[in-house]
Amino acid sequence: MIKEKGILFILSGPSGVGKGTVRKALFEKDTELKYSISMTTRQMRQGEQEGIDYFYRSKDEFESMIENNQLLEFAQYVGNYYGTPRDYVEETLESGKDVFLEIEVQGALQVKKNFPEGVFIFLFPPSLDELKNRIVNRGTETEELVKNRLLAAREEIEMMDAYDYVVVNDKIETAVKKVQAIVQSEHCKRQRVAKQYKKILEADLG
Ligand code: 5GP
């Protein structure tokens, strides 16, 4: 039996577009994907849990992870660090399972450099007004933070070029279905399938 490496999927997009919501809805379904839990220095929000939503770490701890090259990517976002622990991603892909990252755009660009074979999905807001409403209505942030998030969002929208797919987040359910369809399509790609078959044939020939 030949073991193929898993596929790395990266869901990214502008601030407030609903990446977290889509990701949670996706993982509530029966999915084979493995979610890579991120590390952050931000405060835990109400209802969040260590090791489920994030690994919450101090700035010092986070910076020592950076120094030891233990993060696949990291970014500073609205005054806090966010990053993807490297070991989990590499080991899971190696074991043949697909890994799913939900990260902001700076981090996604870093992943693109290190994992160009990854599948990059850009979640797009239906409109900027809608985006603004969602950020303001979340109600968990101060006015200053909201303003910063909006500024960041506008810049991020211009970064669509680096991505393989664009999914408009008009309805969570539809967005989730599209992401699932992308995952399925990637597994059916001729290049991937042909490579697998060739390996099997070669193995049979001895
Ligand atoms: P929040 O503070 O709302 O949970 O997340 C803020 C932003 O950080 C979101 O856009 C989220 O996708 C992003 N994010 C979460 N984890 C990571 C990570 O590991 N790396 C990067 N670069 N961004 C992340």
Short mmCIF file of C-alpha atoms and ligand atoms in Angstrom, two decimals:
data_model
loop_
_atom_site.label_atom_id
_atom_site.label_comp_id
_atom_site.label_asym_id
_atom_site.label_seq_id
_atom_site.Cartn_x
_atom_site.Cartn_y
_atom_site.Cartn_z
CA MET A 1 0.00 0.00 0.00
CA ILE A 2 1.45 3.31 -1.06
CA LYS A 3 0.96 6.19 1.25
CA GLU A 4 0.38 9.55 -0.36
CA LYS A 5 1.02 12.76 1.50
CA GLY A 6 -2.02 14.74 2.54
CA ILE A 7 -2.98 18.03 0.91
CA LEU A 8 -2.55 21.32 2.72
CA PHE A 9 -5.59 23.60 2.42
CA ILE A 10 -5.34 27.24 3.44
CA LEU A 11 -8.47 29.28 4.05
CA SER A 12 -7.70 32.96 4.26
CA GLY A 13 -9.20 36.31 3.42
CA PRO A 14 -9.88 39.76 4.81
CA SER A 15 -10.50 40.55 8.42
CA GLY A 16 -14.10 40.02 9.45
CA VAL A 17 -15.09 38.08 6.35
CA GLY A 18 -16.14 35.12 8.48
CA LYS A 19 -13.21 32.73 8.10
CA GLY A 20 -13.66 31.44 11.63
CA THR A 21 -17.40 30.90 11.18
CA VAL A 22 -16.97 29.05 7.90
CA ARG A 23 -14.17 26.94 9.33
CA LYS A 24 -16.25 26.02 12.40
CA ALA A 25 -19.27 25.15 10.26
CA LEU A 26 -17.05 23.03 8.03
CA PHE A 27 -15.64 21.11 10.97
CA GLU A 28 -19.08 20.54 12.47
CA LYS A 29 -19.72 18.40 9.40
CA ASP A 30 -18.20 15.01 9.07
CA THR A 31 -14.94 16.05 7.49
CA GLU A 32 -11.74 14.08 6.99
CA LEU A 33 -9.71 17.26 7.22
CA LYS A 34 -7.46 17.86 10.19
CA TYR A 35 -7.63 21.37 11.59
CA SER A 36 -4.35 22.89 12.66
CA ILE A 37 -4.97 24.75 15.92
CA SER A 38 -3.10 28.04 15.93
CA MET A 39 -1.06 29.66 18.65
CA THR A 40 -1.83 33.19 19.75
CA THR A 41 -0.84 35.80 22.30
CA ARG A 42 -4.28 37.39 22.33
CA GLN A 43 -6.64 37.15 25.29
CA MET A 44 -9.05 34.26 25.37
CA ARG A 45 -12.57 35.40 24.44
CA GLN A 46 -15.65 34.25 26.28
CA GLY A 47 -16.60 30.74 25.24
CA GLU A 48 -13.16 29.88 23.89
CA GLN A 49 -11.02 27.05 25.18
CA GLU A 50 -7.30 26.34 25.37
CA GLY A 51 -6.31 23.67 22.85
CA ILE A 52 -9.62 23.91 20.98
CA ASP A 53 -9.83 27.43 19.64
CA TYR A 54 -6.17 28.29 20.08
CA PHE A 55 -3.11 27.52 22.13
CA TYR A 56 -2.88 30.69 24.22
CA ARG A 57 0.70 31.65 24.95
CA SER A 58 2.65 34.60 26.40
CA LYS A 59 4.63 36.90 24.12
CA ASP A 60 7.88 35.39 25.45
CA GLU A 61 6.75 31.85 24.79
CA PHE A 62 5.59 32.80 21.31
CA GLU A 63 8.88 34.54 20.50
CA SER A 64 10.89 31.54 21.59
CA MET A 65 8.79 29.37 19.24
CA ILE A 66 9.73 31.79 16.44
CA GLU A 67 13.42 31.63 17.35
CA ASN A 68 13.40 27.85 17.38
CA ASN A 69 11.76 27.73 13.96
CA GLN A 70 8.78 25.87 15.41
CA LEU A 71 6.20 27.89 13.48
CA LEU A 72 5.32 27.27 9.86
CA GLU A 73 4.20 30.87 9.58
CA PHE A 74 3.28 33.65 11.94
CA ALA A 75 1.94 37.17 11.75
CA GLN A 76 1.28 40.12 13.97
CA TYR A 77 -2.33 41.08 13.71
CA VAL A 78 -3.94 43.98 15.61
CA GLY A 79 -1.22 43.91 18.25
CA ASN A 80 -1.00 40.17 18.80
CA TYR A 81 0.95 37.24 17.42
CA TYR A 82 -0.78 34.40 15.61
CA GLY A 83 1.05 31.38 14.23
CA THR A 84 0.84 27.80 12.98
CA PRO A 85 2.82 25.16 14.91
CA ARG A 86 5.03 23.41 12.34
CA ASP A 87 5.24 19.85 13.72
CA TYR A 88 1.53 19.11 13.66
CA VAL A 89 1.16 20.20 10.04
CA GLU A 90 4.20 18.32 8.76
CA GLU A 91 3.50 15.12 10.67
CA THR A 92 -0.18 15.06 9.71
CA LEU A 93 0.54 15.63 6.01
CA GLU A 94 3.22 12.95 6.15
CA SER A 95 0.70 10.50 7.63
CA GLY A 96 -1.46 11.02 4.53
CA LYS A 97 -4.12 13.25 6.04
CA ASP A 98 -5.20 16.63 4.71
CA VAL A 99 -4.52 19.63 6.91
CA PHE A 100 -6.66 22.75 7.02
CA LEU A 101 -5.35 26.16 8.08
CA GLU A 102 -7.55 29.17 8.75
CA ILE A 103 -5.23 32.15 8.92
CA GLU A 104 -4.96 35.81 7.99
CA VAL A 105 -3.39 36.90 4.72
CA GLN A 106 0.19 37.72 5.78
CA GLY A 107 0.57 34.21 7.13
CA ALA A 108 -1.02 32.71 4.03
CA LEU A 109 1.60 34.42 1.86
CA GLN A 110 4.36 32.89 3.99
CA VAL A 111 2.79 29.44 3.61
CA LYS A 112 2.62 30.01 -0.15
CA LYS A 113 6.40 30.50 -0.18
CA ASN A 114 7.12 27.33 1.81
CA PHE A 115 4.28 25.16 0.50
CA PRO A 116 3.54 26.29 -3.07
CA GLU A 117 1.75 22.98 -3.62
CA GLY A 118 -0.83 23.97 -0.98
CA VAL A 119 -4.36 24.84 -2.06
CA PHE A 120 -5.13 28.48 -1.30
CA ILE A 121 -8.74 29.52 -0.83
CA PHE A 122 -9.66 33.19 -0.52
CA LEU A 123 -12.87 33.91 1.36
CA PHE A 124 -14.41 37.05 -0.04
CA PRO A 125 -17.01 39.35 1.54
CA PRO A 126 -20.28 39.97 -0.36
CA SER A 127 -19.56 43.69 -0.02
CA LEU A 128 -17.48 46.11 2.02
CA ASP A 129 -20.59 47.43 3.85
CA GLU A 130 -21.53 43.96 4.85
CA LEU A 131 -18.00 43.45 6.06
CA LYS A 132 -18.18 46.61 8.16
CA ASN A 133 -21.47 45.58 9.74
CA ARG A 134 -20.10 42.24 10.69
CA ILE A 135 -17.03 43.69 12.35
CA VAL A 136 -19.01 46.37 14.23
CA ASN A 137 -21.80 44.00 15.24
CA ARG A 138 -19.43 41.50 16.73
CA GLY A 139 -19.41 43.92 19.66
CA THR A 140 -16.40 42.40 21.33
CA GLU A 141 -13.95 45.07 20.16
CA THR A 142 -13.29 48.72 20.99
CA GLU A 143 -13.85 51.43 18.36
CA GLU A 144 -10.12 51.75 17.79
CA LEU A 145 -9.77 48.02 17.18
CA VAL A 146 -12.72 48.04 14.77
CA LYS A 147 -11.08 50.86 12.80
CA ASN A 148 -7.80 48.97 12.60
CA ARG A 149 -9.54 45.80 11.49
CA LEU A 150 -11.35 47.68 8.72
CA LEU A 151 -8.12 49.27 7.48
CA ALA A 152 -6.43 45.89 7.46
CA ALA A 153 -9.42 44.40 5.60
CA ARG A 154 -9.21 46.83 2.69
CA GLU A 155 -5.55 46.04 2.10
CA GLU A 156 -6.17 42.34 2.36
CA ILE A 157 -8.79 42.31 -0.39
CA GLU A 158 -6.10 43.38 -2.81
CA MET A 159 -4.18 40.23 -2.05
CA MET A 160 -6.50 37.82 -3.87
CA ASP A 161 -3.95 37.20 -6.63
CA ALA A 162 -1.92 34.67 -4.70
CA TYR A 163 -4.89 32.30 -4.36
CA ASP A 164 -6.19 29.30 -6.31
CA TYR A 165 -9.87 29.69 -5.44
CA VAL A 166 -12.22 32.48 -4.37
CA VAL A 167 -15.32 31.71 -2.32
CA VAL A 168 -17.82 34.49 -1.67
CA ASN A 169 -19.17 34.23 1.84
CA ASP A 170 -22.76 35.29 1.17
CA LYS A 171 -24.21 32.37 3.08
CA ILE A 172 -22.22 30.17 5.46
CA GLU A 173 -23.86 26.98 4.26
CA THR A 174 -23.05 27.73 0.62
CA ALA A 175 -19.50 28.78 1.41
CA VAL A 176 -18.94 25.53 3.34
CA LYS A 177 -20.28 23.49 0.43
CA LYS A 178 -17.93 25.26 -1.95
CA VAL A 179 -14.94 24.60 0.29
CA GLN A 180 -15.93 20.92 0.45
CA ALA A 181 -16.23 20.85 -3.33
CA ILE A 182 -12.74 22.33 -3.66
CA VAL A 183 -11.33 19.66 -1.35
CA GLN A 184 -13.02 16.95 -3.42
CA SER A 185 -11.85 18.43 -6.72
CA GLU A 186 -8.27 18.62 -5.55
CA HIS A 187 -8.33 14.91 -4.74
CA CYS A 188 -9.62 14.20 -8.26
CA LYS A 189 -6.97 16.30 -9.99
CA ARG A 190 -5.37 14.41 -12.85
CA GLN A 191 -1.85 15.29 -11.76
CA ARG A 192 -2.39 13.91 -8.26
CA VAL A 193 -4.28 10.79 -9.36
CA ALA A 194 -1.87 9.96 -12.20
CA LYS A 195 1.09 10.22 -9.84
CA GLN A 196 -0.57 7.79 -7.44
CA TYR A 197 -1.41 5.28 -10.17
CA LYS A 198 2.08 5.41 -11.59
CA LYS A 199 3.53 4.66 -8.18
CA ILE A 200 1.20 1.70 -7.74
CA LEU A 201 2.13 0.33 -11.17
CA GLU A 202 5.82 0.81 -10.52
CA ALA A 203 5.50 -0.98 -7.19
CA ASP A 204 3.74 -3.89 -8.94
CA LEU A 205 6.50 -4.18 -11.52
CA GLY A 206 8.91 -4.51 -8.62
P1 5GP B 1 -9.24 36.23 16.02
O1 5GP B 1 -8.47 37.08 16.98
O2 5GP B 1 -10.49 36.90 15.55
O3 5GP B 1 -9.46 34.83 16.52
O4 5GP B 1 -8.32 36.03 14.73
C1 5GP B 1 -7.82 37.14 14.07
C2 5GP B 1 -7.22 36.72 12.75
O5 5GP B 1 -6.10 35.88 12.94
C3 5GP B 1 -8.19 35.93 11.87
O6 5GP B 1 -8.13 36.48 10.58
C4 5GP B 1 -7.62 34.54 11.88
O7 5GP B 1 -7.88 33.86 10.65
C5 5GP B 1 -6.15 34.82 12.02
N1 5GP B 1 -5.38 33.68 12.51
C6 5GP B 1 -5.77 32.71 13.36
N2 5GP B 1 -4.78 31.84 13.54
C7 5GP B 1 -3.74 32.24 12.78
C8 5GP B 1 -2.42 31.74 12.53
O8 5GP B 1 -2.00 30.69 13.03
N3 5GP B 1 -1.64 32.44 11.68
C9 5GP B 1 -2.06 33.57 11.08
N4 5GP B 1 -1.21 34.18 10.26
N5 5GP B 1 -3.29 34.08 11.30
C10 5GP B 1 -4.12 33.43 12.13
#
